[in-house]
């Protein structure tokens, strides 16, 4: 392996000078594991809900009653309608920032599920619309266009329902990766916000025209209750819980420190920081309340485990927003939502762990290192020695926590990194690779490649943990 | 993205499966209910599952939906209705703006299953007034067919009891209590929806 620098010499077990003379963090008394139980419960609840959504149709339809094409079209339209109504509720619920969801599923898994369910929802809505229009047109011996007109004029709440469908189609298509990349983020974001409107506008027609829902009874009551629950979750997750957190902890910027030419650390202080239930590797959504930044909120990992005195986030300056963070004045108020994420030491399935970081992806791993039992390993990929962040801290942690740290410097195509990023290379560094949990954080390309390599090396999927915010 | 495709396929497949499961007659409940309920009709009923798995009900379904529209004098209403909507779509004679206001509309109640089969009531309204009503999908053969005919004759049509009373508060047809009740239930839902 060709390491070009003192920072990059093979295996390091830490330097003799602890960072800032600070005493080593006490070894935390084995935190309770947070296994996949919560996640499985939520997934089971999702499937149960889906069954419960379609069950009324199943019970209300006598067997053999779907005699001709019209009946079949209408029935399929009703099923897809029930599915779409349910999925829309789930979609909104997943974005409610409810603490339970954020900590049991994690933002990453949530946003993946949101994307996949979103595509499904879009198709279900279109199918519902098409099937019912055609089905009703056949039933009333009408042309398809004529039936659309009839639905709009003669049926209650159908105008708003069509508008809701239009919104969902717009939101769905702008979320397609290729389209999304071409749109300015703000436009995309505000378009996406209109989905709440779709929830509202699509509400009426389900009850005034829905074959299963207009009759007062347990089904209708349950459906309304589901709506109320989702709205309550939204209000709680987006308003009440963050308000409570911020009133309690009143975070302020204490200092902004340059870690490298393009990376900064922001230190925050506040009240009762020891009462935050923060695990290393989790993140908050931060909103810095100064004139330039208050209107946007971004997720950044905390780059040091909770110590009761300060919080720190380490941010790479890549865009307009992060550039402005460099000029944050000490004392600026900070609005935070969190902590969120399942990318923590408590979620591991094995005793030991291997951490692979790329560039500024070291931040959550650095925090996690403090909570991992001794014997962890860290592989840190960086393009140049200057890109190695928190170098002293890592060395100090390596020594204090008996962690093996390798710095792998160079571009992706250099022989050194290429050799390490192969099943054999990884196995040479970490022989017990397949018996470890692997935590990956870094640029999308590195993470994808590392996952491929790890899978080829035989690491089971459930032992691989990812932290990426890009989709 | 792969999971999204899987999910979409899953929705499509399970919707199809549900419809097929419900659509196939002669499944357990249907097979159990009918012969017990209408012993004299067993020949008709048992003949049905033999040739195709779509015996009794499909033949009853289209028959029923074709029959009322011919019989109940509803041919007038759908006629005016389609022409009205056709006009709206072509949008040519926009001058007759008052015309859409007096158009009649139809509202269909839910499918109500009862002892001898299932039915669905469709009412035609002119404004808020019910001008026509008919039961769809009612069993046609045998004893239950007779009951269907009795109920249809009393309730449906532009001169039936529904139009006369303008509500679902109808007197029960003697000898066809189940059919009457199911009819009234679907009718009430249709009126609520209208």
XYZ file of C-alpha atoms in Angstrom, chain A residues 84 92 94 111 154 194 202 221 237 293 307 309 322 329 339 347 374 399 415 419 433 435 460 462:
24
model
C -54.054 4.817 -2.469
C -47.575 11.803 5.265
C -43.585 8.906 7.517
C -36.829 8.462 3.100
C -72.815 15.487 -10.732
C -48.456 20.851 -1.632
C -58.752 14.084 -1.488
C -65.196 5.921 11.841
C -43.760 15.636 15.344
C -30.221 30.875 7.341
C -21.112 14.871 26.952
C -21.664 20.264 28.060
C -23.048 25.695 4.340
C -21.796 34.619 15.120
C -32.130 13.362 17.745
C -28.214 -0.772 16.778
C -12.854 -1.636 22.510
C -5.478 4.961 22.022
C -3.413 1.572 -6.248
C -6.308 -2.506 -2.982
C -14.909 -8.865 8.824
C -18.487 -11.193 12.209
C -24.637 -10.148 5.680
C -28.326 -6.722 8.064
